[in-house]
């Protein structure tokens, strides 16, 4: 079911909600009672997410390389549940060029090879960010040893080399990550300070040169719905396109917290739609819904709703091509290390058992009829 041509924006969300409730009820009816011929078979709402999503929406996860190597249960679930993977860390600059001029794609190559064996696509994350930049680079800029002119050359090399290394193997690249702040201004980073605002267009051009077929994305958090920050991204995308910069997609990370509440599905759709109207693809790139610990039934239900909003927002958009969660089990998650007292942000618990959020994703995908 693809209902995204229905206007106004709120209508599909309502339709979807009604269908969801109806079919959930339908799915719990006993199936052996002999339904009349004119009734369709109950919608199947179990099974791996990638099967329920079908061919049109890629459902992905970030992959923790250490867990993938050490934990066979984790590795197995990555392969069976998802049709897309993102390296959680091992494609970031500090990992791929730990010392100046020394490139190490070994861990990333392992993930790409495993993805191929599993029939999965790979999202590339990320080329230009203010975080997880190698120390030799930040130190060199700080001491004045690396001049702005040299830095521009270093950035160009980094992008040409990394995108070139994976040429033909990555379907979407997060070219620039988190380049706008919450007020809607270009974020004050080493890149902006040293190179000026043109570094963004440069990064896209270099990435396109190295892999003309990869879809090149802007990516950030707090941009799921309409806001000054997503307004600023919309303006940035328009400016880049007006300069014929090869930008192809807008990624909303989707890091939510139960305690903050969520956007409405209609808000996400309205936001994604305006980027799609510019000719861009959209994607949810890092969905997770954290909570203040400990968990309880109400928080887990709210969490399911948060995932549901993001997934329905994507499904109801015209060109939302991938939906990625930032890890899928509470056994391995970045959240407790970054948000004090918070956790349990993922679809499965620490023993890989399904939480309500996982069931919600199954139901939404199944009922979308993909
Ligand atoms: C996080 C990883 O999950 C952590 O393991 C790492 O220590 C820090 O980065 N936004 C992003 C991701 O774009 O790259 C971040 O990933 C989470 C926030």
mmCIF file of C-alpha atoms and ligand atoms in Angstrom:
data_model
loop_
_atom_site.group_PDB
_atom_site.id
_atom_site.type_symbol
_atom_site.label_atom_id
_atom_site.label_comp_id
_atom_site.label_asym_id
_atom_site.label_seq_id
_atom_site.Cartn_x
_atom_site.Cartn_y
_atom_site.Cartn_z
ATOM 1 C CA UNK A 1 0.000 0.000 0.000
ATOM 2 C CA UNK A 2 1.488 3.310 -1.047
ATOM 3 C CA UNK A 3 -0.852 6.120 -0.095
ATOM 4 C CA UNK A 4 1.515 9.030 -0.357
ATOM 5 C CA UNK A 5 -0.339 10.718 -3.196
ATOM 6 C CA UNK A 6 -3.320 11.439 -0.982
ATOM 7 C CA UNK A 7 -3.497 15.073 0.113
ATOM 8 C CA UNK A 8 -3.488 16.775 2.554
ATOM 9 C CA UNK A 9 -0.495 15.461 4.452
ATOM 10 C CA UNK A 10 -2.462 14.386 7.490
ATOM 11 C CA UNK A 11 -4.776 12.041 5.602
ATOM 12 C CA UNK A 12 -2.342 9.164 5.000
ATOM 13 C CA UNK A 13 -1.418 9.085 8.672
ATOM 14 C CA UNK A 14 -5.042 8.716 9.649
ATOM 15 C CA UNK A 15 -5.641 6.068 7.009
ATOM 16 C CA UNK A 16 -2.584 4.184 8.177
ATOM 17 C CA UNK A 17 -3.599 4.362 11.828
ATOM 18 C CA UNK A 18 -7.051 2.993 11.053
ATOM 19 C CA UNK A 19 -5.652 0.227 8.903
ATOM 20 C CA UNK A 20 -3.137 -0.581 11.579
ATOM 21 C CA UNK A 21 -5.710 -0.956 14.320
ATOM 22 C CA UNK A 22 -8.063 -2.928 12.092
ATOM 23 C CA UNK A 23 -5.435 -5.312 10.896
ATOM 24 C CA UNK A 24 -3.908 -5.784 14.306
ATOM 25 C CA UNK A 25 -7.302 -6.913 15.509
ATOM 26 C CA UNK A 26 -7.632 -9.087 12.463
ATOM 27 C CA UNK A 27 -4.273 -10.663 13.108
ATOM 28 C CA UNK A 28 -5.249 -11.750 16.606
ATOM 29 C CA UNK A 29 -8.442 -13.461 15.508
ATOM 30 C CA UNK A 30 -8.145 -17.235 15.664
ATOM 31 C CA UNK A 31 -7.129 -18.298 12.189
ATOM 32 C CA UNK A 32 -8.588 -21.834 12.210
ATOM 33 C CA UNK A 33 -12.235 -20.784 12.400
ATOM 34 C CA UNK A 34 -12.768 -21.023 8.650
ATOM 35 C CA UNK A 35 -13.061 -17.497 7.286
ATOM 36 C CA UNK A 36 -15.654 -16.939 4.551
ATOM 37 C CA UNK A 37 -14.307 -17.125 1.003
ATOM 38 C CA UNK A 38 -14.618 -13.403 0.381
ATOM 39 C CA UNK A 39 -12.349 -12.512 3.293
ATOM 40 C CA UNK A 40 -8.654 -12.181 2.629
ATOM 41 C CA UNK A 41 -6.182 -14.272 4.577
ATOM 42 C CA UNK A 42 -5.022 -12.574 7.780
ATOM 43 C CA UNK A 43 -2.009 -10.330 7.300
ATOM 44 C CA UNK A 44 1.139 -12.040 8.463
ATOM 45 C CA UNK A 45 2.734 -9.874 11.126
ATOM 46 C CA UNK A 46 5.672 -11.984 12.150
ATOM 47 C CA UNK A 47 8.944 -12.784 10.448
ATOM 48 C CA UNK A 48 12.146 -10.868 9.868
ATOM 49 C CA UNK A 49 11.847 -7.128 9.228
ATOM 50 C CA UNK A 50 13.588 -7.373 5.872
ATOM 51 C CA UNK A 51 11.018 -9.892 4.611
ATOM 52 C CA UNK A 52 8.074 -7.838 5.838
ATOM 53 C CA UNK A 53 9.513 -4.707 4.210
ATOM 54 C CA UNK A 54 9.804 -6.393 0.839
ATOM 55 C CA UNK A 55 11.814 -4.967 -1.975
ATOM 56 C CA UNK A 56 10.908 -1.297 -1.921
ATOM 57 C CA UNK A 57 12.102 -0.177 1.485
ATOM 58 C CA UNK A 58 15.523 -1.133 2.771
ATOM 59 C CA UNK A 59 15.510 -1.807 6.508
ATOM 60 C CA UNK A 60 18.919 -1.380 8.023
ATOM 61 C CA UNK A 61 20.944 -1.417 11.201
ATOM 62 C CA UNK A 62 24.173 0.104 12.364
ATOM 63 C CA UNK A 63 26.662 -2.693 12.948
ATOM 64 C CA UNK A 64 29.015 -2.719 15.913
ATOM 65 C CA UNK A 65 32.118 -4.299 14.407
ATOM 66 C CA UNK A 66 33.413 -5.774 17.680
ATOM 67 C CA UNK A 67 30.060 -7.400 18.456
ATOM 68 C CA UNK A 68 29.762 -8.631 14.889
ATOM 69 C CA UNK A 69 33.126 -10.346 15.199
ATOM 70 C CA UNK A 70 32.676 -11.779 18.703
ATOM 71 C CA UNK A 71 28.983 -12.592 19.110
ATOM 72 C CA UNK A 72 27.452 -15.218 16.794
ATOM 73 C CA UNK A 73 23.877 -14.475 17.882
ATOM 74 C CA UNK A 74 24.355 -10.792 17.050
ATOM 75 C CA UNK A 75 25.979 -11.647 13.725
ATOM 76 C CA UNK A 76 23.152 -14.005 12.828
ATOM 77 C CA UNK A 77 20.440 -11.434 13.579
ATOM 78 C CA UNK A 78 22.226 -8.755 11.533
ATOM 79 C CA UNK A 79 22.110 -11.127 8.583
ATOM 80 C CA UNK A 80 18.530 -12.300 8.936
ATOM 81 C CA UNK A 81 16.626 -9.179 10.055
ATOM 82 C CA UNK A 82 18.042 -6.463 7.812
ATOM 83 C CA UNK A 83 18.482 -5.651 4.135
ATOM 84 C CA UNK A 84 20.912 -2.776 4.700
ATOM 85 C CA UNK A 85 23.826 -2.168 7.053
ATOM 86 C CA UNK A 86 25.772 0.892 8.215
ATOM 87 C CA UNK A 87 29.160 0.680 9.913
ATOM 88 C CA UNK A 88 28.576 2.169 13.358
ATOM 89 C CA UNK A 89 32.182 3.391 13.563
ATOM 90 C CA UNK A 90 34.582 1.648 11.217
ATOM 91 C CA UNK A 91 34.124 3.929 8.198
ATOM 92 C CA UNK A 92 34.755 7.064 10.269
ATOM 93 C CA UNK A 93 37.897 9.066 9.622
ATOM 94 C CA UNK A 94 39.676 8.266 12.913
ATOM 95 C CA UNK A 95 39.383 4.562 12.091
ATOM 96 C CA UNK A 96 40.265 4.634 8.391
ATOM 97 C CA UNK A 97 43.277 6.982 8.689
ATOM 98 C CA UNK A 98 44.627 6.556 12.240
ATOM 99 C CA UNK A 99 47.977 8.036 11.255
ATOM 100 C CA UNK A 100 48.484 10.584 8.547
ATOM 101 C CA UNK A 101 48.711 8.806 5.205
ATOM 102 C CA UNK A 102 48.139 5.352 6.746
ATOM 103 C CA UNK A 103 44.784 4.037 5.588
ATOM 104 C CA UNK A 104 43.083 1.067 7.145
ATOM 105 C CA UNK A 105 39.845 -0.192 5.647
ATOM 106 C CA UNK A 106 40.224 -3.738 7.026
ATOM 107 C CA UNK A 107 37.275 -3.680 9.451
ATOM 108 C CA UNK A 108 35.009 -1.865 7.004
ATOM 109 C CA UNK A 109 35.958 -4.306 4.257
ATOM 110 C CA UNK A 110 34.863 -7.170 6.505
ATOM 111 C CA UNK A 111 31.441 -5.602 6.997
ATOM 112 C CA UNK A 112 31.055 -4.918 3.286
ATOM 113 C CA UNK A 113 32.013 -8.514 2.441
ATOM 114 C CA UNK A 114 29.567 -9.903 5.021
ATOM 115 C CA UNK A 115 26.832 -7.656 3.636
ATOM 116 C CA UNK A 116 27.430 -9.048 0.185
ATOM 117 C CA UNK A 117 27.153 -12.621 1.479
ATOM 118 C CA UNK A 118 23.867 -11.689 3.178
ATOM 119 C CA UNK A 119 22.428 -9.959 0.112
ATOM 120 C CA UNK A 120 22.477 -6.588 1.900
ATOM 121 C CA UNK A 121 23.162 -3.063 0.715
ATOM 122 C CA UNK A 122 25.602 -0.802 2.547
ATOM 123 C CA UNK A 123 25.120 2.822 3.684
ATOM 124 C CA UNK A 124 28.380 4.736 4.024
ATOM 125 C CA UNK A 125 28.790 6.747 7.243
ATOM 126 C CA UNK A 126 30.384 9.301 7.312
ATOM 127 C CA UNK A 127 32.883 11.416 5.351
ATOM 128 C CA UNK A 128 32.870 14.861 6.977
ATOM 129 C CA UNK A 129 31.982 15.280 10.645
ATOM 130 C CA UNK A 130 33.323 17.325 13.544
ATOM 131 C CA UNK A 131 33.563 14.233 15.721
ATOM 132 C CA UNK A 132 35.776 11.115 15.491
ATOM 133 C CA UNK A 133 38.325 13.016 13.419
ATOM 134 C CA UNK A 134 41.867 11.615 13.852
ATOM 135 C CA UNK A 135 44.036 13.245 16.511
ATOM 136 C CA UNK A 136 46.881 13.917 14.057
ATOM 137 C CA UNK A 137 44.476 16.142 12.127
ATOM 138 C CA UNK A 138 42.960 18.119 15.016
ATOM 139 C CA UNK A 139 46.394 18.493 16.650
ATOM 140 C CA UNK A 140 47.971 19.582 13.392
ATOM 141 C CA UNK A 141 45.306 22.224 12.794
ATOM 142 C CA UNK A 142 45.507 23.345 16.438
ATOM 143 C CA UNK A 143 49.265 23.843 16.326
ATOM 144 C CA UNK A 144 49.168 25.609 12.957
ATOM 145 C CA UNK A 145 51.236 22.825 11.406
ATOM 146 C CA UNK A 146 48.395 22.102 8.972
ATOM 147 C CA UNK A 147 47.413 25.286 7.109
ATOM 148 C CA UNK A 148 43.910 25.821 5.687
ATOM 149 C CA UNK A 149 45.161 25.209 2.148
ATOM 150 C CA UNK A 150 46.767 21.977 3.229
ATOM 151 C CA UNK A 151 43.648 20.985 5.169
ATOM 152 C CA UNK A 152 41.496 21.369 2.079
ATOM 153 C CA UNK A 153 43.865 19.031 0.232
ATOM 154 C CA UNK A 154 43.728 16.546 3.120
ATOM 155 C CA UNK A 155 39.917 16.553 3.098
ATOM 156 C CA UNK A 156 39.858 16.089 -0.675
ATOM 157 C CA UNK A 157 42.269 13.126 -0.470
ATOM 158 C CA UNK A 158 40.269 11.565 2.351
ATOM 159 C CA UNK A 159 37.019 11.701 0.413
ATOM 160 C CA UNK A 160 38.477 10.606 -2.922
ATOM 161 C CA UNK A 161 40.319 7.755 -1.258
ATOM 162 C CA UNK A 162 37.537 6.416 0.945
ATOM 163 C CA UNK A 163 34.704 6.772 -1.564
ATOM 164 C CA UNK A 164 36.996 5.407 -4.266
ATOM 165 C CA UNK A 165 37.933 2.425 -2.106
ATOM 166 C CA UNK A 166 34.266 1.436 -1.773
ATOM 167 C CA UNK A 167 33.235 2.532 -5.252
ATOM 168 C CA UNK A 168 30.221 0.552 -6.479
ATOM 169 C CA UNK A 169 29.629 -1.020 -3.060
ATOM 170 C CA UNK A 170 27.845 1.784 -1.211
ATOM 171 C CA UNK A 171 24.339 2.878 -2.227
ATOM 172 C CA UNK A 172 24.067 5.962 0.006
ATOM 173 C CA UNK A 173 26.863 8.011 1.582
ATOM 174 C CA UNK A 174 26.386 10.407 4.480
ATOM 175 C CA UNK A 175 28.735 12.962 2.970
ATOM 176 C CA UNK A 176 28.358 15.646 5.640
ATOM 177 C CA UNK A 177 27.100 14.834 9.128
ATOM 178 C CA UNK A 178 25.636 17.362 11.583
ATOM 179 C CA UNK A 179 26.791 20.537 9.803
ATOM 180 C CA UNK A 180 23.926 22.726 11.103
ATOM 181 C CA UNK A 181 23.297 23.584 14.761
ATOM 182 C CA UNK A 182 19.966 23.618 16.596
ATOM 183 C CA UNK A 183 19.449 27.339 15.853
ATOM 184 C CA UNK A 184 19.739 26.660 12.130
ATOM 185 C CA UNK A 185 23.210 28.142 11.584
ATOM 186 C CA UNK A 186 26.147 26.358 9.997
ATOM 187 C CA UNK A 187 27.747 24.545 12.914
ATOM 188 C CA UNK A 188 30.934 26.080 14.280
ATOM 189 C CA UNK A 189 33.430 23.320 13.476
ATOM 190 C CA UNK A 190 37.030 22.972 12.451
ATOM 191 C CA UNK A 191 35.807 22.625 8.864
ATOM 192 C CA UNK A 192 33.806 25.835 8.828
ATOM 193 C CA UNK A 193 36.483 27.818 10.683
ATOM 194 C CA UNK A 194 39.366 26.680 8.520
ATOM 195 C CA UNK A 195 37.737 26.234 5.120
ATOM 196 C CA UNK A 196 34.633 28.456 5.133
ATOM 197 C CA UNK A 197 31.122 27.309 4.092
ATOM 198 C CA UNK A 198 32.298 26.085 0.673
ATOM 199 C CA UNK A 199 33.618 22.870 2.220
ATOM 200 C CA UNK A 200 30.131 21.371 2.013
ATOM 201 C CA UNK A 201 29.791 21.766 -1.758
ATOM 202 C CA UNK A 202 33.394 20.635 -2.205
ATOM 203 C CA UNK A 203 32.760 17.458 -0.194
ATOM 204 C CA UNK A 204 29.773 16.490 -2.360
ATOM 205 C CA UNK A 205 31.658 17.190 -5.580
ATOM 206 C CA UNK A 206 34.646 15.099 -4.531
ATOM 207 C CA UNK A 207 32.437 12.231 -3.383
ATOM 208 C CA UNK A 208 30.551 12.281 -6.676
ATOM 209 C CA UNK A 209 33.799 12.265 -8.601
ATOM 210 C CA UNK A 210 34.944 9.150 -6.728
ATOM 211 C CA UNK A 211 31.670 7.209 -7.093
ATOM 212 C CA UNK A 212 29.201 8.767 -9.528
ATOM 213 C CA UNK A 213 26.494 6.196 -8.745
ATOM 214 C CA UNK A 214 26.345 6.524 -4.974
ATOM 215 C CA UNK A 215 23.504 8.662 -3.625
ATOM 216 C CA UNK A 216 24.991 11.475 -1.585
ATOM 217 C CA UNK A 217 23.251 12.564 1.616
ATOM 218 C CA UNK A 218 23.057 15.379 4.128
ATOM 219 C CA UNK A 219 22.493 13.830 7.589
ATOM 220 C CA UNK A 220 21.630 15.211 11.031
ATOM 221 C CA UNK A 221 19.644 14.787 14.250
ATOM 222 C CA UNK A 222 16.618 16.846 15.347
ATOM 223 C CA UNK A 223 15.492 17.224 11.746
ATOM 224 C CA UNK A 224 12.714 14.629 11.595
ATOM 225 C CA UNK A 225 9.902 17.175 11.679
ATOM 226 C CA UNK A 226 9.434 20.792 10.656
ATOM 227 C CA UNK A 227 11.733 23.046 12.719
ATOM 228 C CA UNK A 228 14.177 25.941 12.317
ATOM 229 C CA UNK A 229 16.918 23.337 11.971
ATOM 230 C CA UNK A 230 15.187 21.350 9.220
ATOM 231 C CA UNK A 231 14.221 24.689 7.578
ATOM 232 C CA UNK A 232 17.921 25.512 7.447
ATOM 233 C CA UNK A 233 18.646 22.140 5.828
ATOM 234 C CA UNK A 234 15.951 22.745 3.262
ATOM 235 C CA UNK A 235 17.532 26.088 2.411
ATOM 236 C CA UNK A 236 20.997 24.512 2.290
ATOM 237 C CA UNK A 237 19.750 21.775 -0.043
ATOM 238 C CA UNK A 238 18.155 24.392 -2.331
ATOM 239 C CA UNK A 239 21.356 26.456 -2.390
ATOM 240 C CA UNK A 240 23.483 23.417 -3.192
ATOM 241 C CA UNK A 241 21.139 22.262 -5.953
ATOM 242 C CA UNK A 242 21.065 25.792 -7.409
ATOM 243 C CA UNK A 243 24.864 25.542 -7.677
ATOM 244 C CA UNK A 244 24.481 22.144 -9.362
ATOM 245 C CA UNK A 245 26.149 20.373 -6.473
ATOM 246 C CA UNK A 246 25.505 16.605 -6.600
ATOM 247 C CA UNK A 247 23.378 16.199 -3.480
ATOM 248 C CA UNK A 248 20.793 13.420 -3.696
ATOM 249 C CA UNK A 249 19.375 12.789 -0.263
ATOM 250 C CA UNK A 250 18.363 14.070 3.128
ATOM 251 C CA UNK A 251 18.818 11.801 6.150
ATOM 252 C CA UNK A 252 17.086 12.320 9.466
ATOM 253 C CA UNK A 253 18.941 10.362 12.133
ATOM 254 C CA UNK A 254 15.901 9.737 14.342
ATOM 255 C CA UNK A 255 17.465 9.701 17.804
ATOM 256 C CA UNK A 256 14.408 10.020 20.011
ATOM 257 C CA UNK A 257 13.823 9.899 23.777
ATOM 258 C CA UNK A 258 10.576 8.731 25.344
ATOM 259 C CA UNK A 259 10.764 11.586 27.880
ATOM 260 C CA UNK A 260 10.673 14.230 25.117
ATOM 261 C CA UNK A 261 7.727 12.866 23.127
ATOM 262 C CA UNK A 262 7.710 12.504 19.359
ATOM 263 C CA UNK A 263 6.657 14.298 16.232
ATOM 264 C CA UNK A 264 3.374 13.367 14.631
ATOM 265 C CA UNK A 265 3.639 11.157 11.566
ATOM 266 C CA UNK A 266 2.082 14.006 9.566
ATOM 267 C CA UNK A 267 4.882 16.346 10.670
ATOM 268 C CA UNK A 268 7.573 13.892 9.542
ATOM 269 C CA UNK A 269 5.772 13.377 6.226
ATOM 270 C CA UNK A 270 5.382 17.133 5.663
ATOM 271 C CA UNK A 271 9.084 17.616 6.323
ATOM 272 C CA UNK A 272 10.281 14.725 4.146
ATOM 273 C CA UNK A 273 7.927 15.781 1.415
ATOM 274 C CA UNK A 274 9.454 19.219 1.011
ATOM 275 C CA UNK A 275 12.889 17.656 0.495
ATOM 276 C CA UNK A 276 11.410 15.176 -1.962
ATOM 277 C CA UNK A 277 9.828 18.113 -3.795
ATOM 278 C CA UNK A 278 13.381 19.356 -4.424
ATOM 279 C CA UNK A 279 14.097 16.009 -6.092
ATOM 280 C CA UNK A 280 15.916 14.428 -3.147
ATOM 281 C CA UNK A 281 15.510 10.994 -1.624
ATOM 282 C CA UNK A 282 14.897 10.868 2.115
ATOM 283 C CA UNK A 283 15.896 8.315 4.737
ATOM 284 C CA UNK A 284 15.738 7.609 8.436
ATOM 285 C CA UNK A 285 19.353 6.800 9.134
ATOM 286 C CA UNK A 286 19.909 6.176 12.875
ATOM 287 C CA UNK A 287 16.605 5.486 14.620
ATOM 288 C CA UNK A 288 16.611 4.682 18.317
ATOM 289 C CA UNK A 289 14.304 5.639 21.149
ATOM 290 C CA UNK A 290 15.998 5.868 24.523
ATOM 291 C CA UNK A 291 14.415 6.184 27.945
ATOM 292 C CA UNK A 292 15.368 7.082 31.491
ATOM 293 C CA UNK A 293 16.193 3.829 33.245
ATOM 294 C CA UNK A 294 14.768 1.606 34.572
ATOM 295 C CA UNK A 295 12.330 0.511 31.894
ATOM 296 C CA UNK A 296 8.652 -0.090 32.600
ATOM 297 C CA UNK A 297 5.664 -1.130 30.529
ATOM 298 C CA UNK A 298 4.516 2.426 29.838
ATOM 299 C CA UNK A 299 7.945 3.513 28.606
ATOM 300 C CA UNK A 300 8.291 0.437 26.402
ATOM 301 C CA UNK A 301 4.880 1.156 24.864
ATOM 302 C CA UNK A 302 5.856 4.778 24.272
ATOM 303 C CA UNK A 303 9.085 3.594 22.703
ATOM 304 C CA UNK A 304 7.131 1.435 20.274
ATOM 305 C CA UNK A 305 5.112 4.505 19.322
ATOM 306 C CA UNK A 306 8.326 6.474 18.658
ATOM 307 C CA UNK A 307 9.634 3.824 16.269
ATOM 308 C CA UNK A 308 6.188 3.632 14.690
ATOM 309 C CA UNK A 309 6.082 7.365 13.981
ATOM 310 C CA UNK A 310 9.449 7.320 12.246
ATOM 311 C CA UNK A 311 8.689 4.193 10.244
ATOM 312 C CA UNK A 312 5.240 5.357 9.176
ATOM 313 C CA UNK A 313 6.661 8.779 8.335
ATOM 314 C CA UNK A 314 9.106 7.049 6.023
ATOM 315 C CA UNK A 315 6.531 4.686 4.503
ATOM 316 C CA UNK A 316 4.107 7.512 3.828
ATOM 317 C CA UNK A 317 6.726 9.646 2.101
ATOM 318 C CA UNK A 318 7.184 9.340 -1.642
ATOM 319 C CA UNK A 319 10.924 8.756 -1.782
ATOM 320 C CA UNK A 320 12.017 7.533 1.633
ATOM 321 C CA UNK A 321 14.286 4.736 0.465
ATOM 322 C CA UNK A 322 15.817 3.366 3.629
ATOM 323 C CA UNK A 323 15.005 3.067 7.304
ATOM 324 C CA UNK A 324 17.976 2.271 9.538
ATOM 325 C CA UNK A 325 18.064 1.660 13.281
ATOM 326 C CA UNK A 326 21.188 2.595 15.241
ATOM 327 C CA UNK A 327 21.755 -0.863 16.647
ATOM 328 C CA UNK A 328 18.986 -3.363 17.294
ATOM 329 C CA UNK A 329 19.722 -4.928 20.678
ATOM 330 C CA UNK A 330 20.132 -3.317 24.094
ATOM 331 C CA UNK A 331 23.124 -5.614 24.536
ATOM 332 C CA UNK A 332 25.184 -3.263 22.356
ATOM 333 C CA UNK A 333 24.159 0.371 22.306
ATOM 334 C CA UNK A 334 25.889 3.734 22.312
ATOM 335 C CA UNK A 335 23.137 5.256 24.486
ATOM 336 C CA UNK A 336 24.224 4.383 28.074
ATOM 337 C CA UNK A 337 27.716 5.723 27.351
ATOM 338 C CA UNK A 338 26.445 9.042 25.969
ATOM 339 C CA UNK A 339 23.284 9.836 27.951
ATOM 340 C CA UNK A 340 23.737 9.337 31.664
ATOM 341 C CA UNK A 341 21.001 7.248 33.262
ATOM 342 C CA UNK A 342 19.387 6.429 29.913
ATOM 343 C CA UNK A 343 19.281 3.230 27.884
ATOM 344 C CA UNK A 344 17.118 0.418 26.492
ATOM 345 C CA UNK A 345 16.858 2.322 23.187
ATOM 346 C CA UNK A 346 16.674 -0.626 20.803
ATOM 347 C CA UNK A 347 14.161 -3.063 19.311
ATOM 348 C CA UNK A 348 15.377 -6.174 21.133
ATOM 349 C CA UNK A 349 16.395 -6.495 24.775
ATOM 350 C CA UNK A 350 19.809 -7.611 26.007
ATOM 351 C CA UNK A 351 18.878 -11.270 25.415
ATOM 352 C CA UNK A 352 17.710 -10.536 21.852
ATOM 353 C CA UNK A 353 14.046 -10.930 22.864
ATOM 354 C CA UNK A 354 11.526 -8.783 20.970
ATOM 355 C CA UNK A 355 10.296 -5.641 22.733
ATOM 356 C CA UNK A 356 6.991 -3.931 21.860
ATOM 357 C CA UNK A 357 8.963 -1.658 19.489
ATOM 358 C CA UNK A 358 10.018 -4.648 17.402
ATOM 359 C CA UNK A 359 6.425 -5.912 17.195
ATOM 360 C CA UNK A 360 5.311 -2.437 16.194
ATOM 361 C CA UNK A 361 7.814 -2.351 13.345
ATOM 362 C CA UNK A 362 6.676 -5.779 12.195
ATOM 363 C CA UNK A 363 3.033 -4.696 12.245
ATOM 364 C CA UNK A 364 3.636 -1.410 10.435
ATOM 365 C CA UNK A 365 5.744 -3.071 7.744
ATOM 366 C CA UNK A 366 3.352 -5.972 7.272
ATOM 367 C CA UNK A 367 0.344 -3.706 6.959
ATOM 368 C CA UNK A 368 2.072 -1.353 4.571
ATOM 369 C CA UNK A 369 1.935 -4.335 2.200
ATOM 370 C CA UNK A 370 5.427 -3.927 0.919
HETATM 371 C C1 LIG B 1 28.150 6.952 17.685
HETATM 372 C C2 LIG B 1 28.488 5.479 17.867
HETATM 373 O O1 LIG B 1 27.283 4.765 18.019
HETATM 374 C C3 LIG B 1 29.385 5.304 19.066
HETATM 375 O O2 LIG B 1 29.820 3.945 19.163
HETATM 376 C C4 LIG B 1 30.595 6.220 18.969
HETATM 377 O O3 LIG B 1 31.369 6.116 20.139
HETATM 378 C C5 LIG B 1 30.163 7.651 18.760
HETATM 379 O O4 LIG B 1 29.324 7.737 17.619
HETATM 380 N N1 LIG B 1 25.192 10.435 15.413
HETATM 381 C C6 LIG B 1 25.963 9.825 14.440
HETATM 382 C C7 LIG B 1 26.649 8.558 14.755
HETATM 383 O O5 LIG B 1 25.971 10.291 13.293
HETATM 384 O O6 LIG B 1 27.848 8.409 14.029
HETATM 385 C C8 LIG B 1 26.915 8.406 16.232
HETATM 386 O O7 LIG B 1 27.451 7.117 16.472
HETATM 387 C C9 LIG B 1 25.647 8.627 17.016
HETATM 388 C C10 LIG B 1 25.112 10.032 16.781
#
